[in-house]
Short mmCIF file of C-alpha atoms in Angstrom, two decimals:
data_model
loop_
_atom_site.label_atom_id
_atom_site.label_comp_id
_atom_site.label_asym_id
_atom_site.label_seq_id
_atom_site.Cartn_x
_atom_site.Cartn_y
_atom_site.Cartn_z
CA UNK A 1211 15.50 42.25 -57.20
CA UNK A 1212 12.60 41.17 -58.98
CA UNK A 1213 11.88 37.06 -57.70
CA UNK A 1214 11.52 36.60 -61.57
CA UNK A 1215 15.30 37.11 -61.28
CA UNK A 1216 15.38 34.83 -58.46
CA UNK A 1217 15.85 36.75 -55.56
CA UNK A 1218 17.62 34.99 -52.44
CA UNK A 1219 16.51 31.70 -53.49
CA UNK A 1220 15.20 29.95 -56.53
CA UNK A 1221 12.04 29.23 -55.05
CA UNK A 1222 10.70 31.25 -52.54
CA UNK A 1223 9.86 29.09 -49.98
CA UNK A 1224 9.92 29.95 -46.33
CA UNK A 1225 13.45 30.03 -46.32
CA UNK A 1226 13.75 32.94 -48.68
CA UNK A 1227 10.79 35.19 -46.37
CA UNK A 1228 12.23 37.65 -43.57
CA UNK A 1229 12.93 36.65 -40.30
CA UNK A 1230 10.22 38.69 -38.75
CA UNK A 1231 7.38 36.79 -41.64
CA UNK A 1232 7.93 33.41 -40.43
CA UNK A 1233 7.50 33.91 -36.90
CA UNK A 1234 4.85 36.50 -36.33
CA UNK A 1235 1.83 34.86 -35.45
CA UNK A 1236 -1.01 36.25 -37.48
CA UNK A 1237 -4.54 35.72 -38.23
CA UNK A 1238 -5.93 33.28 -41.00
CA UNK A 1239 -7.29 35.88 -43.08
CA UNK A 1240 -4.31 38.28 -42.49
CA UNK A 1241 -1.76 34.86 -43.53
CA UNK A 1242 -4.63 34.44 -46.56
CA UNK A 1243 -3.87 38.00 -47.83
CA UNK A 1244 -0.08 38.62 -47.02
CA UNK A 1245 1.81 34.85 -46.92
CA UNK A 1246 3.82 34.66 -50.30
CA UNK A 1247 3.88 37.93 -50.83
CA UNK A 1248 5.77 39.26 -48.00
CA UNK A 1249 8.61 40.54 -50.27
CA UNK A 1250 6.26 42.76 -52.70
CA UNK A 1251 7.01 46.14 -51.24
CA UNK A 1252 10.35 46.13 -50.91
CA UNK A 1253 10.43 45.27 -54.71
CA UNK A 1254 8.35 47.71 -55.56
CA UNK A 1255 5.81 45.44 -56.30
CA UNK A 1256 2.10 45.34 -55.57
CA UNK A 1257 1.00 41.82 -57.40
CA UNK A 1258 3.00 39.16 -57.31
CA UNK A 1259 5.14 38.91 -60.74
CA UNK A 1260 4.49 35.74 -62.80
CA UNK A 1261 7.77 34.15 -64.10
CA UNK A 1262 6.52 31.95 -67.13
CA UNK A 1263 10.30 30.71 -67.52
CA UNK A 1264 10.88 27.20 -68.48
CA UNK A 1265 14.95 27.77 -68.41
CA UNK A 1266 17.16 30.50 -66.50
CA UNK A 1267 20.69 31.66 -68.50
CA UNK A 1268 23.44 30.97 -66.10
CA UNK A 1269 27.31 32.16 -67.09
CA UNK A 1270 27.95 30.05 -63.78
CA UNK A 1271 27.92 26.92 -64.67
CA UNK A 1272 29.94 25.44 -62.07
CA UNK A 1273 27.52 27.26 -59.50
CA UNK A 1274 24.92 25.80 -61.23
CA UNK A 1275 26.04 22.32 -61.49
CA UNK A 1276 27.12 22.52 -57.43
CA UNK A 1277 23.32 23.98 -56.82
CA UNK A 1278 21.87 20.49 -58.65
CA UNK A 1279 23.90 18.34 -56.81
CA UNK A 1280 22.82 19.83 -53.49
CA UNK A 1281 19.04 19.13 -55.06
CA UNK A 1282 20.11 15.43 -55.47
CA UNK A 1283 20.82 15.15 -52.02
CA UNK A 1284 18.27 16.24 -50.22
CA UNK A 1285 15.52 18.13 -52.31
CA UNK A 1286 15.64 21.03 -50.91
CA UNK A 1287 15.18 24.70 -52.57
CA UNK A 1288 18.46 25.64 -54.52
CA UNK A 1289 20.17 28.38 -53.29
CA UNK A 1290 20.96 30.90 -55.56
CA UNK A 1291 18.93 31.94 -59.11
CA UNK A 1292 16.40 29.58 -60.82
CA UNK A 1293 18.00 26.58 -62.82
CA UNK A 1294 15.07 24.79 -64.87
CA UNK A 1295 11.42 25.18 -64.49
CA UNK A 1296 10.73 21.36 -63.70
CA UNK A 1297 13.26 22.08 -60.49
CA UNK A 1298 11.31 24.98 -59.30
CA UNK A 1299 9.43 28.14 -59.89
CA UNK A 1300 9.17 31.71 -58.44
CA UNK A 1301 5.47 31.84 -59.31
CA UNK A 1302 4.56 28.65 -57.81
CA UNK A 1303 6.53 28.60 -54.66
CA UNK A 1304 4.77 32.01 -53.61
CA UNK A 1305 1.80 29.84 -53.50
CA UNK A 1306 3.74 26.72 -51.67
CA UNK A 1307 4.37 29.25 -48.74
CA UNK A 1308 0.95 30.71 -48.56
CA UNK A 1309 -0.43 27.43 -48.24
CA UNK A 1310 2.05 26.25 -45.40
CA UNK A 1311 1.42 29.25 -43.37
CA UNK A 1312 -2.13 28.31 -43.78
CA UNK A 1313 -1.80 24.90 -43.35
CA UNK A 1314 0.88 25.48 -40.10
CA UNK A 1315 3.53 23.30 -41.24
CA UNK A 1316 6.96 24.08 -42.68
CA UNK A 1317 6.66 23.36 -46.54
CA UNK A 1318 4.42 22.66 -48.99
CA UNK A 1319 4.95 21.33 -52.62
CA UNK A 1320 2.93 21.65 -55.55
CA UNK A 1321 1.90 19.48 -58.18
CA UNK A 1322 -0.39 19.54 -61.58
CA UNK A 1323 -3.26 18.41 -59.90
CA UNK A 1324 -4.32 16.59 -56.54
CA UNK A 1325 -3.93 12.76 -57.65
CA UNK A 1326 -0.42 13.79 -58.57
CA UNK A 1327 0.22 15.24 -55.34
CA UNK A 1328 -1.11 11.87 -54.22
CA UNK A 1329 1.04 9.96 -56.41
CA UNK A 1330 3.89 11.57 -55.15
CA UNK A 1331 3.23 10.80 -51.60
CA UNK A 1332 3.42 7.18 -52.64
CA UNK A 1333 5.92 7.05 -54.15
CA UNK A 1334 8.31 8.45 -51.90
CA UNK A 1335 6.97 5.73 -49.34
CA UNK A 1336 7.54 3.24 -51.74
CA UNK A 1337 10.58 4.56 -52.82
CA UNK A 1338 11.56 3.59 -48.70
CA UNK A 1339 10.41 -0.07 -48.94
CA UNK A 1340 7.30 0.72 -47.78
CA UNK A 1341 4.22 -0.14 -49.83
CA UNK A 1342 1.54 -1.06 -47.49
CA UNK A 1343 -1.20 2.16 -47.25
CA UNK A 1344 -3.95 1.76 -44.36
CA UNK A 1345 -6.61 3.51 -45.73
CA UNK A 1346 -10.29 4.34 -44.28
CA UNK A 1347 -13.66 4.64 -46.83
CA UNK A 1348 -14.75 6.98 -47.97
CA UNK A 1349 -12.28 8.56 -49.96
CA UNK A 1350 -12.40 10.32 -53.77
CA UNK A 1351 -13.24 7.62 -56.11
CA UNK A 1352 -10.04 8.49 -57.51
CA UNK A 1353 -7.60 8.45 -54.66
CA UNK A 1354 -9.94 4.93 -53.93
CA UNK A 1355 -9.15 3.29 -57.14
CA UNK A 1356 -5.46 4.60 -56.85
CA UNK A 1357 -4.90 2.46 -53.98
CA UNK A 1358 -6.46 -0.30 -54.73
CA UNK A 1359 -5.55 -0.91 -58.25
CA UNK A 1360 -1.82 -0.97 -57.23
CA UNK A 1361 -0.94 1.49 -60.38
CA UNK A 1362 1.83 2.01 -58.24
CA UNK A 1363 2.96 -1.10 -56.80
CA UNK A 1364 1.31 -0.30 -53.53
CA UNK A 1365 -0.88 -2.40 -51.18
CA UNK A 1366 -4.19 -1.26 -49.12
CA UNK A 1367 -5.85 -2.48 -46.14
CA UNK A 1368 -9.28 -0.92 -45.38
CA UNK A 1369 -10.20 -0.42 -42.39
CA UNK A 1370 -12.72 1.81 -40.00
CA UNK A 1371 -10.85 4.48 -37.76
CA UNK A 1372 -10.89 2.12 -35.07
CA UNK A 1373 -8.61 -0.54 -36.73
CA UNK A 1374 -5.74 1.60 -37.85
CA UNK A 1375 -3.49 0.37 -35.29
CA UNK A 1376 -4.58 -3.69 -35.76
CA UNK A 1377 -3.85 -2.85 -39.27
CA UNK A 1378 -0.15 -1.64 -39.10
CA UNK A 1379 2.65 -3.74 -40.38
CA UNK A 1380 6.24 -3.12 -40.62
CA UNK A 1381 6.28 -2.15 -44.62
CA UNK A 1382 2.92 0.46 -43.77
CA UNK A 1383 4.43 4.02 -45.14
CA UNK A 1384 1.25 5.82 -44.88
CA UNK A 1385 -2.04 5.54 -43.14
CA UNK A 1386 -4.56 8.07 -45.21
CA UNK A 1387 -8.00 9.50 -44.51
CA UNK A 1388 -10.16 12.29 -45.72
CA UNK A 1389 -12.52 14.53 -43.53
CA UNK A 1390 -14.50 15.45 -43.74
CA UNK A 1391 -14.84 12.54 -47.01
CA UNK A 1392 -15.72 12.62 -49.93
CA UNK A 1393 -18.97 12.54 -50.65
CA UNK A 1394 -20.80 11.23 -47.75
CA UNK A 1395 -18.51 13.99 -45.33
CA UNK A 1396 -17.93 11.47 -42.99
CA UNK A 1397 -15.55 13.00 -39.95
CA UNK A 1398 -12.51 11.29 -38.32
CA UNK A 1399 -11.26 11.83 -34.86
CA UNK A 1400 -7.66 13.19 -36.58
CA UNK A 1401 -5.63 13.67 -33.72
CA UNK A 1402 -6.91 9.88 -32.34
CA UNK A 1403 -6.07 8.58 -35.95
CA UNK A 1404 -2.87 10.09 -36.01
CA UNK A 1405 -1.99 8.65 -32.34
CA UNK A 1406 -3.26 5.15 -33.31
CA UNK A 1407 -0.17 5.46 -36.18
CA UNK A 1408 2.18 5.54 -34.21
CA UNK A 1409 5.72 6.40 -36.14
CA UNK A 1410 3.87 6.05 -39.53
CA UNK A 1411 2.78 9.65 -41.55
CA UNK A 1412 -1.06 9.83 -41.60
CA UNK A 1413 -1.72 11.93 -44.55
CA UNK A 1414 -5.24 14.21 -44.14
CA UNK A 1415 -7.34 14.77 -47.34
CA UNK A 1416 -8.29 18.36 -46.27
CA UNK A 1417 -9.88 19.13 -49.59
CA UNK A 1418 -13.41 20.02 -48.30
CA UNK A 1419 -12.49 21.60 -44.71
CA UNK A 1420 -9.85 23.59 -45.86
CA UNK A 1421 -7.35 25.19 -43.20
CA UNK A 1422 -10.49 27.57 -42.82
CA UNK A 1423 -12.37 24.95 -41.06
CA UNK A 1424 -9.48 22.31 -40.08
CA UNK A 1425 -5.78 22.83 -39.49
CA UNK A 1426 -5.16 18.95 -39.60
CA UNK A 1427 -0.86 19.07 -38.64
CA UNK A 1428 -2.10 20.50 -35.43
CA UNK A 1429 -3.84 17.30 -34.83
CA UNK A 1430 -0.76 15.46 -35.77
CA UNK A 1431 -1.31 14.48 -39.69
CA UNK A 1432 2.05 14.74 -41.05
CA UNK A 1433 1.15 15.27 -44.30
CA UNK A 1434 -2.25 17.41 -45.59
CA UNK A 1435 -3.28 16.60 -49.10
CA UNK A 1436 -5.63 19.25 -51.06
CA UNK A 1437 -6.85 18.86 -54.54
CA UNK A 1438 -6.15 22.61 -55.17
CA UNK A 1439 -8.52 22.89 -57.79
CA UNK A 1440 -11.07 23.16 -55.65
CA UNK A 1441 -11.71 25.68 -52.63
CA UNK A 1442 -7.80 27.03 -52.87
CA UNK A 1443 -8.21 27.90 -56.56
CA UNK A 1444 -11.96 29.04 -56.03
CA UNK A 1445 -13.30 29.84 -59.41
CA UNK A 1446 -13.51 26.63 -61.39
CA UNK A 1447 -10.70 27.52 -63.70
CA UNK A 1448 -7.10 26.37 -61.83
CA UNK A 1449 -6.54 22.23 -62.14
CA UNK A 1450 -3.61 21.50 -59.25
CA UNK A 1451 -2.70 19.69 -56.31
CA UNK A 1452 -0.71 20.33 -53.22
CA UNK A 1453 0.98 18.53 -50.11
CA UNK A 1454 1.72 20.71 -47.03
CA UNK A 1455 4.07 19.08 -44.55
CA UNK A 1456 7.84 19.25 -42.95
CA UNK A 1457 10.64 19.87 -44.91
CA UNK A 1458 12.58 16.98 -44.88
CA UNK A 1459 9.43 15.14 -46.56
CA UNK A 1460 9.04 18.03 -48.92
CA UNK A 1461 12.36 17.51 -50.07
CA UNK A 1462 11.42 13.91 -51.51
CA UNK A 1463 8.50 15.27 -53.07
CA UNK A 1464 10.57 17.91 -54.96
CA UNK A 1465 12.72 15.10 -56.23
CA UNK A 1466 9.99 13.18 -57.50
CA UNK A 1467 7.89 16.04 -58.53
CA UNK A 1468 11.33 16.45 -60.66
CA UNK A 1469 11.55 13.00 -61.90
CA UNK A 1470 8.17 12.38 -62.92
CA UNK A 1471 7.31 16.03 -64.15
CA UNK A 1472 4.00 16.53 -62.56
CA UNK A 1473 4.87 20.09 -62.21
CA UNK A 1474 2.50 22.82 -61.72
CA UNK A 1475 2.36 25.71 -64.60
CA UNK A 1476 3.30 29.20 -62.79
CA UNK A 1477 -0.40 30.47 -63.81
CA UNK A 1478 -1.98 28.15 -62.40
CA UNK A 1479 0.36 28.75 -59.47
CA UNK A 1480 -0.77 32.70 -59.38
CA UNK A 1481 -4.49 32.02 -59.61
CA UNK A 1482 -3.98 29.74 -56.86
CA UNK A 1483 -2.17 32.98 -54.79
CA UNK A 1484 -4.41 34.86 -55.84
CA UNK A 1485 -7.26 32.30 -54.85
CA UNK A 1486 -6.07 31.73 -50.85
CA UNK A 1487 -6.37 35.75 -50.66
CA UNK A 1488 -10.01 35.31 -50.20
CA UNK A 1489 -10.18 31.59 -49.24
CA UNK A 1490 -11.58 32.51 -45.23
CA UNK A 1491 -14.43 34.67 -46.56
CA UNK A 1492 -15.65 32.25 -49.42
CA UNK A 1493 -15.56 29.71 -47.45
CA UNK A 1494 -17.12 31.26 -44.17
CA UNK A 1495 -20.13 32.80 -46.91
CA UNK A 1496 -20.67 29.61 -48.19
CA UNK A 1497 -20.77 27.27 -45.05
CA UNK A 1498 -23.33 29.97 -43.57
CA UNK A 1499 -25.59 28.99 -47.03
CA UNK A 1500 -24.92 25.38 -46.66
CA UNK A 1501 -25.98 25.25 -43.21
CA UNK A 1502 -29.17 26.94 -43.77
CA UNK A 1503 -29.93 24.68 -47.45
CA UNK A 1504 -29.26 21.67 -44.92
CA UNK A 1505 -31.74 22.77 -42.26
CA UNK A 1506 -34.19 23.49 -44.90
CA UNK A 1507 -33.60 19.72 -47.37
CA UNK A 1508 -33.62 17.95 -43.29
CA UNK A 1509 -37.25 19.48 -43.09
CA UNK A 1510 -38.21 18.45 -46.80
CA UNK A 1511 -40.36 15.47 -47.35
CA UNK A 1512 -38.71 14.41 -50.37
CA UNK A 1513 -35.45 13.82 -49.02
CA UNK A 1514 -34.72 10.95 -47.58
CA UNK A 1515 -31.96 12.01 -45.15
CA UNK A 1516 -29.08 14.48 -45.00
CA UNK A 1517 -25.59 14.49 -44.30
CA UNK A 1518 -24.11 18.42 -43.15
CA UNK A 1519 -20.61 18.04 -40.69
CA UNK A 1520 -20.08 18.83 -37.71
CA UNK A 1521 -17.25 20.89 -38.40
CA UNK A 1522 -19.36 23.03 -41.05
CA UNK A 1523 -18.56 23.99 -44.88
CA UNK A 1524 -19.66 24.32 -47.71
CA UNK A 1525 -20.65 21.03 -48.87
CA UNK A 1526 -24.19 18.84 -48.66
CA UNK A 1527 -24.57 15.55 -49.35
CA UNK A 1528 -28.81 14.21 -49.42
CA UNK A 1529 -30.23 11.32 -50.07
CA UNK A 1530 -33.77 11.15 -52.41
CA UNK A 1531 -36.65 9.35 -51.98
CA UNK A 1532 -37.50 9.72 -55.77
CA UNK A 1533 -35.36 9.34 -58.74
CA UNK A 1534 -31.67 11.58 -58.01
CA UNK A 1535 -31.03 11.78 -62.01
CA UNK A 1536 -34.55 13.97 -62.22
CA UNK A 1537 -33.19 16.05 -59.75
CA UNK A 1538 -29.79 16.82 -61.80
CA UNK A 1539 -31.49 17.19 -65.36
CA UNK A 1540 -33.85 20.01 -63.48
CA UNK A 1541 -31.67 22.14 -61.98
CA UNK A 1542 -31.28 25.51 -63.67
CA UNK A 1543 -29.62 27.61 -61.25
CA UNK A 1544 -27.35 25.15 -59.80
CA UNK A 1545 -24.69 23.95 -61.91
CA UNK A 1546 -25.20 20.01 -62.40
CA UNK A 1547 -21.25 19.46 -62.94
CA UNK A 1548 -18.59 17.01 -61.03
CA UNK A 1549 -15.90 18.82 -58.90
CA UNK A 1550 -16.68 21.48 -56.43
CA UNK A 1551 -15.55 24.48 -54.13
CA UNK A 1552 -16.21 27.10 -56.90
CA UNK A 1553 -18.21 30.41 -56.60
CA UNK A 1554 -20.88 28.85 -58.40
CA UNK A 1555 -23.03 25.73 -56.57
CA UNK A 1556 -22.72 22.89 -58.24
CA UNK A 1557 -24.25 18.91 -57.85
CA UNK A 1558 -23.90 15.71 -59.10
CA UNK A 1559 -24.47 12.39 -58.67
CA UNK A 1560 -21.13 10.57 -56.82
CA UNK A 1561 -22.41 6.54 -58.06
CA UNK A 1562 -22.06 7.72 -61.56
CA UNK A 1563 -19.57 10.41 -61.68
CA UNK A 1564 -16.70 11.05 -59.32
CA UNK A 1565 -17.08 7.28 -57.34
CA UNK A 1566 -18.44 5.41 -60.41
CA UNK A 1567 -14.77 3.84 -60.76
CA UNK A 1568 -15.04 2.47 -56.74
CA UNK A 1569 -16.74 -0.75 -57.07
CA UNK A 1570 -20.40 -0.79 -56.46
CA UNK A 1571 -20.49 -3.02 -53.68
CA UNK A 1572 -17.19 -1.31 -51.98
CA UNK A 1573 -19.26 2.11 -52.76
CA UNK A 1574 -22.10 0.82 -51.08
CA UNK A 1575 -20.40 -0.08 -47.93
CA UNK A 1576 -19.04 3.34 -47.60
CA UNK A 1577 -22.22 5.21 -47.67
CA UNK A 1578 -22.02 6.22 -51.33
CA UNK A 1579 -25.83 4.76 -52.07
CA UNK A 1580 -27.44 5.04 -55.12
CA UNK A 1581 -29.79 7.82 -54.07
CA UNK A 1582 -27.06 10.02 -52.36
CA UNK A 1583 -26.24 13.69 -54.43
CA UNK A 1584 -23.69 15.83 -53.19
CA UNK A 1585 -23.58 19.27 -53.58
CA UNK A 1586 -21.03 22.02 -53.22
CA UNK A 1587 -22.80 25.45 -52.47
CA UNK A 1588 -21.51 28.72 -53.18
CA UNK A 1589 -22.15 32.47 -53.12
CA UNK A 1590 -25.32 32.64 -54.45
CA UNK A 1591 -28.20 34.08 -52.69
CA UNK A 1592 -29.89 31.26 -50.20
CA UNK A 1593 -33.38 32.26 -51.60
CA UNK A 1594 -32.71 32.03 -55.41
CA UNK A 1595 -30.43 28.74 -54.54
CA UNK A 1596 -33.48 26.99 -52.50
CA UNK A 1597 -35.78 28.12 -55.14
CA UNK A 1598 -33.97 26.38 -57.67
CA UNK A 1599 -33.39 23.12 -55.33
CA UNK A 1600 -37.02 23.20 -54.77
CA UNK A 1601 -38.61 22.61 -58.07
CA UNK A 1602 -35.96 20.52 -58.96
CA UNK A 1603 -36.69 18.11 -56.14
CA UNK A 1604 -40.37 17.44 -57.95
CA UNK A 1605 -43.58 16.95 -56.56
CA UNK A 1606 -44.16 16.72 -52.17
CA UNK A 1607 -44.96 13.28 -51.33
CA UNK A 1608 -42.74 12.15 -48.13
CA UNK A 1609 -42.08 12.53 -44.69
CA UNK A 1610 -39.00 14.82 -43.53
CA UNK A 1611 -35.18 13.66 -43.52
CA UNK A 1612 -33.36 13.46 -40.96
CA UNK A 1613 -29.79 15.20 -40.78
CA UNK A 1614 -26.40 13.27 -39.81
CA UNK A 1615 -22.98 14.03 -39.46
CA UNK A 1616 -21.69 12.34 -42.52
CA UNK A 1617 -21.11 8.35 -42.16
CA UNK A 1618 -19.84 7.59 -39.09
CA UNK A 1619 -17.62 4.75 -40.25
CA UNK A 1620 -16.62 2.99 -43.47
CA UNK A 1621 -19.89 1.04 -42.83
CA UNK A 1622 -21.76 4.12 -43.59
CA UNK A 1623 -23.69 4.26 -40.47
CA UNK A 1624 -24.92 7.35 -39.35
CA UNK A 1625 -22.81 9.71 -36.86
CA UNK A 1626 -26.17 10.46 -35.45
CA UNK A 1627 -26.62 13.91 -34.87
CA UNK A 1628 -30.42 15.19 -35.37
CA UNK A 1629 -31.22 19.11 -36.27
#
């Protein structure tokens, strides 16, 4: 049966895959090509279907009404065929599984873009009584400004990695970092983070490493956060979010992500399948670039210093000695745009795009200087992307950068490593 029918389940979720698909280990780029779509063949299917449904006809109505009660209680995937689109979708929960095999942990729930994904996750902690979020700098200007606006009646302590624990309290739901961050690509010690939490989730921004780079449940995060609309999309042209984590927290996200309707459309849901099935090798091209544009800006004289992670990717944050805006108004090649992880490189400027809303002196203290661009390379060729970096850069007049690993705390120090 066609899943636009609703197969064995409503959504497809792991619970719906075979026996034999959600316990063979398998590689990351076999899981990247094959999760979600496990069920194709015996179909007769070869691309996954997309069900643009909003509303399923249903002579059952007792069944169905029995199938949204058992939502109610614990959010978890109705059995039986589709009920309403804002409860669940074929289309989308292909993707939900891909990115949990991915990712390593038993669910993940989608949303319409990454700060509602975020949103979410609050919500269901405050939903429990528990409002206080530990937070470490950097993080997107918008998850930042999320947090410590209190839009939704939460409360944030900052703190460096070191003062997680000092910084607990008995209403903390959530203790949240991003690494590598956003922009500087600072890196936290995850599975030290998660152990100084003790009982409370630490939720991983893995946005830039991607479970290509960083599998960050294995290190103990219980929940991974990805703006979607970047590397798991791929192509510029997808806008979502998505939480990977257990099942008995994915069930409060479903309810919520039912409440509040930050539901993801089921074509954005297939681009984003069809995005993951060639997630390892964009992401492996493009690191191999980045590494080699870092070696070569570290070496440049008109960059002041530059920030490439340890763990590797795709992105490259570098600091100017001369004016940063002259560098974005030159580029030709390189598309000077916010967001990142498409084919295409792009840069931009984080103190006046995506961290203008952080205050300046908050900013500052994080690493986020005035001087600091961050780009996100992608498949070009190295030559014709260095070129391009190169006149835009302007005339030689400095000595070379040096290279770190990101900001080592929310101070913004240096990590230290030299290239």
């Amino acid at each position: 049966m066609s899943d636009t029918h609703g197969g064995p389940h409503s959504a497809l979720g792991l619970r719906g895959l075979p026996d034999a698909a959600r316990t063979a280990t398998r590689a990351l780029a076999t899981e990247a090509v094959h999760a979600g779509r496990d069920d194709l063949a015996r179909q007769g299917l070869h691309a996954p279907p997309i069900d643009l449904s909003t509303t399923y006809p249903s002579y059952d109505s007792r069944g169905e009404a029995a199938r949204i009660d058992a939502f109610a209680t614990d959010g978890a995937d109705p059995v039986g065929p589709p009920v309403y689109g804002r409860l669940g979708n074929p289309t989308v929960a292909r993707f939900e599984t891909a990115l949990a095999r991915l990712e390593g942990t038993e669910s993940a729930v989608a949303f319409a873009s990454g700060m509602a994904a975020l949103s979410a996750v609050l919500l269901a902690r405050s939903a429990a009584g528990l409002r206080h979020v530990v937070a470490v700098r950097p993080l997107y200007g918008c998850s930042d400004h999320l947090l410590t606006a209190g839009l939704l009646g939460t409360e944030v302590t900052w703190t460096d990695p070191a003062g997680i624990a000092d910084a607990l309290r008995p209403d903390t739901g959530l203790v949240m970092v991003e690494s590598p961050a956003n922009p500087t690509l600072a890196e936290v010690d995850l599975r030290a983070v998660a152990h100084a939490c003790g009982s409370v989730p630490l939720l991983a921004d893995n946005t830039f490493a991607t479970p290509v780079l960083q599998r960050p449940a294995e290190h103990g995060a219980r929940l991974v956060l990805h703006s979607a609309t970047k590397y798991l999309g791929g192509h510029g042209d997808v806008l979502a979010g998505v939480v990977a984590c257990d099942e008995e927290f994915a069930g409060r996200l479903r309810q919520i992500r039912f409440a509040t309707g930050g539901v993801l459309h089921p074509l954005a849901g297939y681009l984003l399948l069809r995005g993951l099935s060639t997630l390892p090798v964009r992401v492996r091209a493009a690191s191999a670039t980045a590494a080699e544009l870092a070696a070569r800006l570290a070496a440049d004289p008109r960059v002041a210093r530059v920030r490439y992670p340890r763990l590797g990717g795709a992105m490259v944050a570098f600091e100017v000695h001369g004016d940063p805006h002259e560098v974005i108004s030159r580029v030709r090649l390189i598309t000077p745009a916010v967001s990142l992880g498409s084919v295409d490189t792009l840069i931009q400027h984080p103190a006046s795009i995506s961290h203008r809303i952080v205050d300046a002196g908050d900013r500052r203290g994080a690493g986020v200087g005035d001087r600091l661009l961050r780009m996100s390379v992608g498949l070009e060729d190295t030559e014709d992307l260095w070129a391009d970096l190169t006149q835009a850069l302007g005339p030689e007049t400095r000595t070379p950068a040096r290279v770190g690993a990101g900001a080592g705390s929310a101070s913004g120090e240096a990590a230290g490593r030299e290239r």
